[in-house]
XYZ file of C-alpha atoms in Angstrom:
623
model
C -16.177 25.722 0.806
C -13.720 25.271 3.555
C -12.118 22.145 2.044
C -11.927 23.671 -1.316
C -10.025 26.378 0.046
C -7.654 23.856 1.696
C -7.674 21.546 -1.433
C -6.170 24.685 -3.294
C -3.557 25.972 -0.948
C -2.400 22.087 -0.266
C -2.184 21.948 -4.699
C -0.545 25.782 -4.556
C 2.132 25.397 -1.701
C 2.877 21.781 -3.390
C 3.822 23.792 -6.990
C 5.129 26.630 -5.292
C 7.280 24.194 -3.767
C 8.109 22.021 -7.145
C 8.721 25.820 -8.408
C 11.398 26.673 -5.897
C 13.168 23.243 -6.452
C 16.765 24.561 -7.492
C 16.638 27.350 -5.030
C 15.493 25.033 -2.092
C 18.495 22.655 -3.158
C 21.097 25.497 -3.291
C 21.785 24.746 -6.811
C 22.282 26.958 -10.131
C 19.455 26.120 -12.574
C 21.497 27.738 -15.434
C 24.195 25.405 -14.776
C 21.524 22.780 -14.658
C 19.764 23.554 -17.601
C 23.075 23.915 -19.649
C 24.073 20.508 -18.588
C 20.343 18.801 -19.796
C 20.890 20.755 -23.012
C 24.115 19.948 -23.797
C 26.519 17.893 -21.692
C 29.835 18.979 -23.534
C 29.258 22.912 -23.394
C 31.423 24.559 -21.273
C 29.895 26.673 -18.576
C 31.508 30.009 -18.611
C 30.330 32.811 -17.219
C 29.117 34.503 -20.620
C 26.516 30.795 -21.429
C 25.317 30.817 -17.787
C 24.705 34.620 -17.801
C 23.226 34.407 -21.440
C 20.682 31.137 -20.114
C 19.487 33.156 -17.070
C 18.206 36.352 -19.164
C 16.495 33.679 -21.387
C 14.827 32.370 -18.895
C 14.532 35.487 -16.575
C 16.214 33.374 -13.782
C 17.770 37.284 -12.493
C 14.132 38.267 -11.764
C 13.899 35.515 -8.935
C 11.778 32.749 -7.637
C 8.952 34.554 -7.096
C 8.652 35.996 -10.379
C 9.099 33.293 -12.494
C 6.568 31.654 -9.928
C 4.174 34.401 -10.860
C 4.701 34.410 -14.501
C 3.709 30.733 -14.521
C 0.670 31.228 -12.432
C -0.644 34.150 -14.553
C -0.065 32.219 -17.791
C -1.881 29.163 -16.441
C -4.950 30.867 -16.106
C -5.271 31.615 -19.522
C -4.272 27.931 -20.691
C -0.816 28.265 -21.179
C 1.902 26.272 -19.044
C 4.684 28.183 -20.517
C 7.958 26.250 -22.689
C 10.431 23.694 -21.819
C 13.514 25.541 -20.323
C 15.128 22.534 -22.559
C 13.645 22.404 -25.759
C 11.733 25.268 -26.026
C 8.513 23.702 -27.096
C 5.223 24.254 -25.295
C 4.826 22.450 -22.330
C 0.881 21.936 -22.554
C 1.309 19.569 -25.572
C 3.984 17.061 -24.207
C 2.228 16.937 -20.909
C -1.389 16.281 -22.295
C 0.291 13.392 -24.852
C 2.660 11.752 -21.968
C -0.832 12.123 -19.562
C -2.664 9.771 -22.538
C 0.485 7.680 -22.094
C 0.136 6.909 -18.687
C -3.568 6.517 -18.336
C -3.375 3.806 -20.888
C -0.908 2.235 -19.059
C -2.947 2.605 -15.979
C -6.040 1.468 -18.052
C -4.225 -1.666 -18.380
C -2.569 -2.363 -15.080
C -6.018 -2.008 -12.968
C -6.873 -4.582 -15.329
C -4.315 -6.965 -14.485
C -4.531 -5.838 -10.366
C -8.476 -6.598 -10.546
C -7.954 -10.108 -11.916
C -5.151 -11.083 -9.194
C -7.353 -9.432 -6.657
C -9.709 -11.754 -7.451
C -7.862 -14.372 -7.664
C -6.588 -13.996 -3.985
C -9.779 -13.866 -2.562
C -10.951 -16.639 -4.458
C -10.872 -18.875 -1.940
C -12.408 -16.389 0.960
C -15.461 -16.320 -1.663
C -15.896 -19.886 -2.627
C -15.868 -21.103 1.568
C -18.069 -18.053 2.677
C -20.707 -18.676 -0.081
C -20.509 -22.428 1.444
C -20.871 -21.207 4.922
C -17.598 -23.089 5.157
C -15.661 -20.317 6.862
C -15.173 -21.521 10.317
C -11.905 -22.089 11.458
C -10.225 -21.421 7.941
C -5.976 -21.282 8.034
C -4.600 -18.627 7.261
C -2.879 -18.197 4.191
C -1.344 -16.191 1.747
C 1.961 -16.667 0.778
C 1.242 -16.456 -3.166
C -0.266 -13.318 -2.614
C 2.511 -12.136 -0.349
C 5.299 -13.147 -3.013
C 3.510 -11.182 -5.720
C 2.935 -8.092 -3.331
C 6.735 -7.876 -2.846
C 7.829 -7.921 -6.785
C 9.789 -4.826 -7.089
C 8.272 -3.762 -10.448
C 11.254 -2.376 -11.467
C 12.625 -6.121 -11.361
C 10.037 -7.823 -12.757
C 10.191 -5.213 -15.870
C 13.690 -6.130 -16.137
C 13.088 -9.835 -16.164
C 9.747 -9.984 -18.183
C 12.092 -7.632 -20.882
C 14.887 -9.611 -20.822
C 13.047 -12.725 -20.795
C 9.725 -12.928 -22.594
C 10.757 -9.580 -24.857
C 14.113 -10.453 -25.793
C 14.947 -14.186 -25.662
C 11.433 -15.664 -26.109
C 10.378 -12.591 -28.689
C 6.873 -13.450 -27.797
C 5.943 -9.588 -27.006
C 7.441 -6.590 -28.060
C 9.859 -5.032 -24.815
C 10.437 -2.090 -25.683
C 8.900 1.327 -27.268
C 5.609 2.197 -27.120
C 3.086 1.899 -30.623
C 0.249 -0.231 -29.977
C -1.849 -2.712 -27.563
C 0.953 -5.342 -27.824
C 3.470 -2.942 -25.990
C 0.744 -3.126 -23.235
C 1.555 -6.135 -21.951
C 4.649 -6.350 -19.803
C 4.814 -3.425 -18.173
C 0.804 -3.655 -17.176
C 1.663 -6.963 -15.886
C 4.844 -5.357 -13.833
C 2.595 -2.919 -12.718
C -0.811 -4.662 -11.638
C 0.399 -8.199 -10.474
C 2.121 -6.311 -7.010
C -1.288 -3.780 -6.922
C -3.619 -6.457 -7.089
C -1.751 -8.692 -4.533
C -2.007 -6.203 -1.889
C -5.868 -4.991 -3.028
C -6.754 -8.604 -2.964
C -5.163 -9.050 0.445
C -7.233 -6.051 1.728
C -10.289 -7.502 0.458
C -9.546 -11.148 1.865
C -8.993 -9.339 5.430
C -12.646 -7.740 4.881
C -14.787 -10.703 3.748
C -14.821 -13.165 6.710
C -16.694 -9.935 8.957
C -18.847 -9.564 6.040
C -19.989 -13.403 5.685
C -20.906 -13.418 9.399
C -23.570 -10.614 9.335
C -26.753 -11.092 9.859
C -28.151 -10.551 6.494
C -26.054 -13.115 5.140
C -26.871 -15.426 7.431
C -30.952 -14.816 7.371
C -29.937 -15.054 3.816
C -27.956 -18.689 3.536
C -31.219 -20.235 6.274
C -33.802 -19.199 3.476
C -31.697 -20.847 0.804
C -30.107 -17.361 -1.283
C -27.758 -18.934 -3.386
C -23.973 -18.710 -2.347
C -23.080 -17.024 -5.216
C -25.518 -13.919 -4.360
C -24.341 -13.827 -1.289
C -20.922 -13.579 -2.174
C -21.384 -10.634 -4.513
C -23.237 -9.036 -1.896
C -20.250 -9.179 0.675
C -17.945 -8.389 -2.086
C -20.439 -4.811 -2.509
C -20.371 -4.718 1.388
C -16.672 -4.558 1.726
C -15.567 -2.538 -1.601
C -17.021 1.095 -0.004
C -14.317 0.333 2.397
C -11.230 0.036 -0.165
C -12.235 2.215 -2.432
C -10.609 5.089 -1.574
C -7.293 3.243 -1.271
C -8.040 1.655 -4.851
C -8.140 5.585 -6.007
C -4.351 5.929 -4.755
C -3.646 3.367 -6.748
C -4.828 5.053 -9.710
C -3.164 7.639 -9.436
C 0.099 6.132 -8.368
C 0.203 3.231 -11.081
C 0.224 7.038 -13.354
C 2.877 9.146 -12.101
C 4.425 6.152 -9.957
C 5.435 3.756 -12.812
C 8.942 5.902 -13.218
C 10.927 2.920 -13.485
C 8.513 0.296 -15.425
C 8.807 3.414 -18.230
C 12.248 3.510 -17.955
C 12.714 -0.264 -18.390
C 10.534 -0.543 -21.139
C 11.181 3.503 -22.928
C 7.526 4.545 -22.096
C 7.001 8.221 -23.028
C 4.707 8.200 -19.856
C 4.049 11.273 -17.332
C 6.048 9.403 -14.583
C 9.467 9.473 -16.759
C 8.944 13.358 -18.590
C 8.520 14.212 -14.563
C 11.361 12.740 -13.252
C 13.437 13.949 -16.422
C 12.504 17.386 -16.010
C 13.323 17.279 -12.295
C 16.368 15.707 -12.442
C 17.003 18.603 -15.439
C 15.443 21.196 -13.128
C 13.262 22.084 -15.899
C 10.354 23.568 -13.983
C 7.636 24.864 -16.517
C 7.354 20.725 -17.227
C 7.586 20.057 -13.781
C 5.101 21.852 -12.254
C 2.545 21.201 -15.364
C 3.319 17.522 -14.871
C 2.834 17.986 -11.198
C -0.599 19.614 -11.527
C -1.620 16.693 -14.145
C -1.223 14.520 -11.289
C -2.928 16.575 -9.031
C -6.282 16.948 -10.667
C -5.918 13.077 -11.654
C -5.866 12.374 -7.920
C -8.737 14.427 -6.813
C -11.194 13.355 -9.637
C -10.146 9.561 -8.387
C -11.064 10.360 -5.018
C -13.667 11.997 -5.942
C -15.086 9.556 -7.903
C -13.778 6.703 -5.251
C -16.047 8.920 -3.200
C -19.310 9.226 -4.899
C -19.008 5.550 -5.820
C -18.931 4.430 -2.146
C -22.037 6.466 -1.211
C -23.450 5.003 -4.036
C -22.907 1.368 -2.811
C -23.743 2.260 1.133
C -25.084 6.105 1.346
C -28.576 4.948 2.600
C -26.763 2.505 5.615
C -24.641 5.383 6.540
C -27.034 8.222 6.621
C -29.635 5.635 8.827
C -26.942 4.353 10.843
C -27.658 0.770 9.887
C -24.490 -0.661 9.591
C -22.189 -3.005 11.266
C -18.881 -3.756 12.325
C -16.761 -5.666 9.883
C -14.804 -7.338 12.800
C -13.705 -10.464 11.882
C -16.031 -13.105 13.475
C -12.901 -15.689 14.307
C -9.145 -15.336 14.480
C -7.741 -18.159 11.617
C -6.358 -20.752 12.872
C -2.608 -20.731 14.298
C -0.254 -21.708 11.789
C 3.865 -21.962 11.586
C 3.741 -20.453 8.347
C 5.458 -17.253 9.908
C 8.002 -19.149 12.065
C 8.953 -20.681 8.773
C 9.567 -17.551 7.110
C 11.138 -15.766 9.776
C 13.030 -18.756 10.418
C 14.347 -18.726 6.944
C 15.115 -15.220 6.594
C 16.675 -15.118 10.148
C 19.209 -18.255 9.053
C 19.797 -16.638 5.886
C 20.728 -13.047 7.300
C 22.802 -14.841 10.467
C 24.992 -16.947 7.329
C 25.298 -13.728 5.701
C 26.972 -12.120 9.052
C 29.602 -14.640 9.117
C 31.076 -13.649 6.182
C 33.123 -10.169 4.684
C 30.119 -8.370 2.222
C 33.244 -5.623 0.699
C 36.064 -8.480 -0.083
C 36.720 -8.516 -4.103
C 37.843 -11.400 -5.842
C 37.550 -10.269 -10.018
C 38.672 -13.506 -10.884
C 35.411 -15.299 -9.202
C 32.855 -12.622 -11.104
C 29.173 -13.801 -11.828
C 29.982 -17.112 -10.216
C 26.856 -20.021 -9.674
C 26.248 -20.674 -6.443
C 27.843 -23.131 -4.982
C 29.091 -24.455 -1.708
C 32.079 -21.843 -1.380
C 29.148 -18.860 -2.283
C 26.067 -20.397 -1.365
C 23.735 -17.511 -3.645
C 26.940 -16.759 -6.229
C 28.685 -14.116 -6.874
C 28.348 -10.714 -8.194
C 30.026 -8.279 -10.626
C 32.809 -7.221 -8.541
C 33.527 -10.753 -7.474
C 31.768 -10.805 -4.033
C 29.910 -13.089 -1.947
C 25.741 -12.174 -2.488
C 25.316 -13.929 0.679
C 27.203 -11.550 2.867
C 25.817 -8.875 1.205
C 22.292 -9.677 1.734
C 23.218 -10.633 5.075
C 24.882 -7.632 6.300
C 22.476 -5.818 4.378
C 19.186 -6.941 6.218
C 20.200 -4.853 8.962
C 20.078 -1.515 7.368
C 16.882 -2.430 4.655
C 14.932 -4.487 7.678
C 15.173 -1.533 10.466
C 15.112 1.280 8.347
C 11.538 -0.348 6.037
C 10.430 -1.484 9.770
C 10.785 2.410 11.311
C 9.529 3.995 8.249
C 6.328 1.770 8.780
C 5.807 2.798 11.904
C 6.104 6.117 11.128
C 3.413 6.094 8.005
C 1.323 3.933 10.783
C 1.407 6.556 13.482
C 0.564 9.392 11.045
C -1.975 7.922 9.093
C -3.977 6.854 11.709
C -3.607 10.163 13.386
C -4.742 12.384 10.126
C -7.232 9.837 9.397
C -9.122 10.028 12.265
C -9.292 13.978 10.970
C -11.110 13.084 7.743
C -11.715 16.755 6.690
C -8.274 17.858 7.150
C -6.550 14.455 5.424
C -8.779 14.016 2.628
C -7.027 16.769 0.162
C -4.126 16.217 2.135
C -4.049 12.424 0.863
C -5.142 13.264 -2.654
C -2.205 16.349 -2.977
C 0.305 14.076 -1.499
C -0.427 10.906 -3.443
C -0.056 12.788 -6.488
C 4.120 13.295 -5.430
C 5.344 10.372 -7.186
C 7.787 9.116 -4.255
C 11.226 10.117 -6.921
C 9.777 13.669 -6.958
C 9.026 13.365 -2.736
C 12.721 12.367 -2.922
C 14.123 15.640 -4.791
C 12.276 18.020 -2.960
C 13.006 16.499 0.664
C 16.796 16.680 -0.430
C 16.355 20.401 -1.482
C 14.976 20.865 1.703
C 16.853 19.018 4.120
C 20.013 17.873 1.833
C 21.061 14.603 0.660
C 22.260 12.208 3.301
C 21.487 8.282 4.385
C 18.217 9.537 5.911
C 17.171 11.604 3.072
C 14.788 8.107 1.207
C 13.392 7.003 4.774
C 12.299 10.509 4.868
C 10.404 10.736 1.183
C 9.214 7.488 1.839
C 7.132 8.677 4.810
C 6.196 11.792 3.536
C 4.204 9.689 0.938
C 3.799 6.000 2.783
C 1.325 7.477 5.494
C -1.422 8.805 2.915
C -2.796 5.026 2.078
C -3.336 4.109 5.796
C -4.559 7.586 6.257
C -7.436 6.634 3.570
C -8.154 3.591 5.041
C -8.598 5.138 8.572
C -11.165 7.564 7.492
C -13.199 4.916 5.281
C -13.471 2.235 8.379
C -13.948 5.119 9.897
C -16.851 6.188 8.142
C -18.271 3.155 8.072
C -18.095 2.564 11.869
C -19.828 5.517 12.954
C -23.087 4.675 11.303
C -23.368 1.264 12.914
C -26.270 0.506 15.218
C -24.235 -0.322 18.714
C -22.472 2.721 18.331
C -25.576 4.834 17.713
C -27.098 2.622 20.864
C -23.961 3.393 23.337
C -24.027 7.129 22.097
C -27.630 7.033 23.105
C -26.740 5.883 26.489
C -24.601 8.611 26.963
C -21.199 7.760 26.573
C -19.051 10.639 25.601
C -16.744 11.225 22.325
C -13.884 10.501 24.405
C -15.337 6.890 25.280
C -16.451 5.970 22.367
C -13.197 6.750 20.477
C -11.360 4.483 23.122
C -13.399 1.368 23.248
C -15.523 1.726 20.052
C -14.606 3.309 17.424
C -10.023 2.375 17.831
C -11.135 -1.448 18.406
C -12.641 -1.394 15.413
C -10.052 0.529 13.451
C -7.192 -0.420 14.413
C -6.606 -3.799 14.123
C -7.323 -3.610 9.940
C -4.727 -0.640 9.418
C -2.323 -2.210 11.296
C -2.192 -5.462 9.103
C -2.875 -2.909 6.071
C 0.357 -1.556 7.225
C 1.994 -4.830 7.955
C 1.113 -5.342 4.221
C 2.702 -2.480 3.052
C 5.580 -2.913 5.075
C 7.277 -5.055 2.007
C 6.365 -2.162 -0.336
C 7.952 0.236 2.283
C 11.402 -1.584 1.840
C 10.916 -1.651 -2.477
C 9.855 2.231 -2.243
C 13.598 2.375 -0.306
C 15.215 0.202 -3.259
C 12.773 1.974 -5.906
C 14.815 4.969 -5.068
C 17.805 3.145 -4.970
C 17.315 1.714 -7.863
C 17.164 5.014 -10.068
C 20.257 6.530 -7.471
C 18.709 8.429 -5.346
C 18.791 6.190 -2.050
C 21.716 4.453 -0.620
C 25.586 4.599 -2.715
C 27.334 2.070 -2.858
C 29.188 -0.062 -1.413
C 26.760 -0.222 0.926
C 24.755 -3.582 0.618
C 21.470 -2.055 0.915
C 18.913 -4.461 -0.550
C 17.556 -2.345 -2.968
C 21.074 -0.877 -3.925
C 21.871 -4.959 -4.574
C 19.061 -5.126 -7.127
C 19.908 -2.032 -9.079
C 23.847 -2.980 -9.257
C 23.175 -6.127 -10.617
C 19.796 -5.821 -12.460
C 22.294 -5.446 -15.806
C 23.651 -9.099 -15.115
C 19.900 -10.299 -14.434
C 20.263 -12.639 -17.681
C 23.821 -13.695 -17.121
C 23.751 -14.575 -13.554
C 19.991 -14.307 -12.132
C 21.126 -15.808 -8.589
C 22.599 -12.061 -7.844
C 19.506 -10.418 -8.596
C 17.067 -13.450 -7.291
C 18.766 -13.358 -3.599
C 17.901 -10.112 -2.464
C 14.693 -10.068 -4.338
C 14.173 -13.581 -2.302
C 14.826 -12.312 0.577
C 12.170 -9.179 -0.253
C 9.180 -12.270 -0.631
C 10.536 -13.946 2.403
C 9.869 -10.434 4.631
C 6.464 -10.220 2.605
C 5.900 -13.517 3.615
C 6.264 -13.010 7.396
C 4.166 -9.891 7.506
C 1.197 -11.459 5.491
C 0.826 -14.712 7.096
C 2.014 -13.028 10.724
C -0.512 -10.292 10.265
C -3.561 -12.219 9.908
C -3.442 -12.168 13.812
C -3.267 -8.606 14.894
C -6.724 -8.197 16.932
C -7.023 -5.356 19.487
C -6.012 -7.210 22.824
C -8.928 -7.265 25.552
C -11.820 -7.164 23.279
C -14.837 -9.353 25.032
C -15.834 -11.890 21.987
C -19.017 -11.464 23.228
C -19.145 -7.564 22.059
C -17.787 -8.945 18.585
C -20.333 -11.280 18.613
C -23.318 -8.768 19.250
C -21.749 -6.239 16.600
C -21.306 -9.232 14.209
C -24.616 -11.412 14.586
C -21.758 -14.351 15.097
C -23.773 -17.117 16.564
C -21.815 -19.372 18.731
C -20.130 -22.598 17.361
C -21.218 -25.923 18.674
C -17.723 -26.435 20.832
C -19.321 -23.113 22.415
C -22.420 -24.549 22.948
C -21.515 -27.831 24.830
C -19.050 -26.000 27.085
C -21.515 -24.254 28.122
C -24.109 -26.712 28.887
C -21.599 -29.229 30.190
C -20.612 -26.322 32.874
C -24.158 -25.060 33.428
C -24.964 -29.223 34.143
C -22.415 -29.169 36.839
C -23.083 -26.241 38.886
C -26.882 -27.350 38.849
C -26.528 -30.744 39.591
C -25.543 -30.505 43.250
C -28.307 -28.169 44.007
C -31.080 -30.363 42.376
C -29.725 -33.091 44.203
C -29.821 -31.730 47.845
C -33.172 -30.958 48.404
C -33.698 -27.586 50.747
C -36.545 -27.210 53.206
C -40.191 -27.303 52.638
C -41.691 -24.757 51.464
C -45.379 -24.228 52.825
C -46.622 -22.010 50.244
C -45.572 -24.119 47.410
C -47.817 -26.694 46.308
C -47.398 -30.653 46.436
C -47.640 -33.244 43.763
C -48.093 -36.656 44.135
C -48.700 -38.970 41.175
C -49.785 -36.093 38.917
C -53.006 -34.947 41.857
C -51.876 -31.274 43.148
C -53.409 -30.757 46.464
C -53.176 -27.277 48.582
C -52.913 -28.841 51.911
């Protein structure tokens, strides 16, 4: 009962505050709404006066707010403040919309999530594991596609100058296609990542090794570490749900989807509230009946281990093996962003516009005649710090609430529902618009995924049997939180977030992209993309470089993540937790150092001793 109440104040204070958007933001909503409905009215006082007893906009806030309430209760959402019509209808049809969209994008994320982990599957069903390099550099490109980019391209591309698929509209299962794909190939990149990081702790369990020594066939041993990590991710894979719904603003406004994501932002940026909030609530109960059914599906895979404590740690049994795949990357993207210092990102030159790159402008030219290069350079700064402290942020505050998995559970449902556009308006209502006003939507929505994935390791982790056995020896909450239970956590989140740190930085150029992050001429990365997105088929290089330079960052933090252990933790703990056994190199250390700290003993013989017995040529006498 307590949560429930807490569920419904979080989804009440969330509409109250979509309902108070225009007053929060100090703007007129008659003005607004006159705008929306018709651009070239003027406003004079007699229209605005004659729009606010329409809408009863004299009564106040808190009436209107009330009015909407009481209405909802008996089924009715009220009418557009634009066209009149009843809201229920258009928010029920765009809803369909959206979860056929979604319907088809967790389609197309499952299939690249399993193609990433692939390869983790094929070598732990082989026992082949062991000292495996890390990798991941197709999954890290695909994780950092801004979808909004790849919309644009697969449109432009495959819908326009190929004509193989229909780009725009929306009228049957062909219109499907591109924007699922824009949508699930960057969702099931980062899902399949998750899983990869997962597998390795599951293969070196002891089930599944009792299971490969009496001959279990790899393949059933790889389906049951695939249904031993999922209970872990499948709270995150809920998010996703809901935010490939009400997140896919810009995929529906490449590709004129008449989805819930689009009638939102439209009737936010039109202040048009009755829409809003019913929009808003849509996503709301979406997002609790996916986490409530991410929920009940997890105790359905591993209820019985948790209730009996019977689980273990999914620690990963090895680190991979070193690799220069991130001094590559970094390498690259350092060079790149140092080139791009050396030169002037704000000179024009119109009579060099949309030029190929060549030596003079290495990545080309853009639309106002200047260099890409030095705008991507100078750039970096401001994208890399500002994705990098927002990160950080979400990392602090996710692991904090999740370790509160009562209080952050409806939390992370209510605020996953804000599609990060609408997160965007209502933190510039609140605090005003300014250069910090997208770092601070994009934490206000970037914790809740790491906050999920806290509380499911968490889960997990306090019903394994050497934490039940060092509880029973009486170690205290306190202890066990600080060298149990954050050992075990930690480490996972923080690559989780190290994962998400690309998406961090296309959230920032997300909002960019539709004009509500940086203005120009500032060479923000994601302000790069969206100014030259309409010359993506005439000159590709302007759009390619700082969309490069977006895989190149993904590419460090995949491949440089696959590291992060908690520092100080004995392998030998990991190996009791995780059944590892040790590897042969192990073994003959070990026996080569035992061998020479015995030898010099067995060699220098000590006194007699006279109650020991003496053998001679196999007769034992007593004497």
């Amino acid at each position: 009962m307590p949560v429930l109440l807490w569920r419904a104040a979080l989804v009440a204070a969330l509409l109250c505050g979509v309902g108070l958007l225009p007053w929060l933001s100090r703007t007129d909503p008659a003005l607004t709404v006159l705008k929306a409905r018709s651009a070239e009215r003027a406003p004079t006082p007699e229209v605005l006066d004659a729009i606010r007893a329409q809408l009863g906009l004299d009564d106040g806030p808190l009436r209107l707010l009330g009015d909407w309430f009481g209405g909802l209760l008996h089924g009715d959402a009220g009418r557009s403040w634009i066209s009149g019509a009843e809201v229920t209808p258009s928010v029920l049809q765009a809803l369909g919309v959206s979860l056929l969209l979604m319907g088809g994008s967790l389609a197309v994320a499952v299939l690249t999530a399993g193609a990433v982990c692939a390869r983790t599957l094929r070598l732990g069903a082989g026992r082949r594991l062991d000292g495996r390099r890390s990798t991941g550099t197709g999954s890290a490109l695909l994780s950092t596609l801004p979808d909004f980019l790849t919309a644009s391209v697969l449109a432009a591309v495959v819908g326009v100058q190929l004509g193989w698929l229909p780009a725009l509209g929306w009228y049957g299962p062909q219109w499907m296609v591109l924007p699922s794909l824009s949508l699930g190939l960057p969702a099931g990149a980062l899902l399949g990542r998750m899983l990869d990081d997962l597998l390795p702790g599951a293969f070196a369990e002891q089930w599944a090794l009792a299971a490969a020594a009496r001959g279990v066939p790899g393949r059933s041993i790889a389906r049951q570490a695939l249904r031993r990590c999922v209970p872990g991710l499948l709270p995150n894979f809920g998010l996703f749900v809901v935010g490939l719904t009400g997140g896919a603003v810009a995929v529906e406004q490449v590709f004129d989807i008449p989805g819930l994501g689009r009638l939102t932002l439209q009737a936010a940026v039109a202040q048009d509230l009755p829409v809003l909030q019913a929009g808003t609530l849509a996503l709301v109960m979406l997002a609790a009946i996916a986490g409530g059914a991410a929920r009940f599906t997890a105790r359905l895979l591993i209820g019985p281990a948790l209730r009996d404590g019977a689980l273990l740690s999914l620690h990963r049994p090895t680190p991979p093996r070193p690799t220069t795949l991130p001094l590559l990357y970094g390498g690259l993207l350092l060079a790149v962003v140092a080139l791009g210092l050396a030169r002037d990102p704000l000179r024009l030159d119109t009579t060099a516009r949309l030029q190929s790159p060549s030596w003079t402008h290495p990545f080309g030219t853009d639309g106002l005649g200047r260099d890409v290069l030095a705008r991507v350079g100078h750039g970096a700064l401001s994208t890399l710090a500002l994705a990098l402290a927002v990160s950080v942020a979400a990392l602090v505050l996710g692991v904090l609430l999740g370790l509160l998995p009562r209080v952050s559970g409806p939390l992370v449902d209510t605020v996953n529902a804000v599609p990060p556009v609408l997160a965007a308006l209502l933190v510039t209502g609140v605090a005003g618009s300014g250069p910090s006003t997208p770092a601070l939507a994009v934490t206000a929505v970037a914790w809740a995924p790491l906050a999920a994935h806290t509380s499911a390791l968490l889960q997990q982790e306090r019903a394994t049997t050497h934490l039940t056995a060092t509880r029973a020896l009486g170690a205290g909450p306190l202890q066990l939180l600080r060298h149990e239970l954050l050992p075990a956590v930690l480490p996972p989140v923080i690559r989780h977030a190290l994962l998400r740190l690309p998406g961090v930085a296309l959230a920032l150029a997300a909002l960019g992209f539709l004009g509500l992050g940086a203005q120009p001429p500032s060479p923000e990365w994601g302000l790069l993309l969206s100014e030259n997105q309409p010359y993506a088929e005439r000159a590709p290089w302007a759009v390619l470089a700082p969309a490069s330079a977006l895989a190149l960052l993904g590419a460090v933090a995949v491949t440089g993540g696959g590291g992060v252990r908690w520092p100080g933790r004995p392998r030998r703990a990991r190996r009791r937790e995780t059944g590892e056994t040790e590897t042969e190199t192990e073994t003959e250390t070990k026996t080569k150092t035992k061998t020479k700290t015995e030898a010099p003993t067995a060699t220098r013989p000590g006194p007699p001793d006279p109650d020991r017995p003496i053998r001679a040529e196999g007769v034992t006498s007593d004497a």
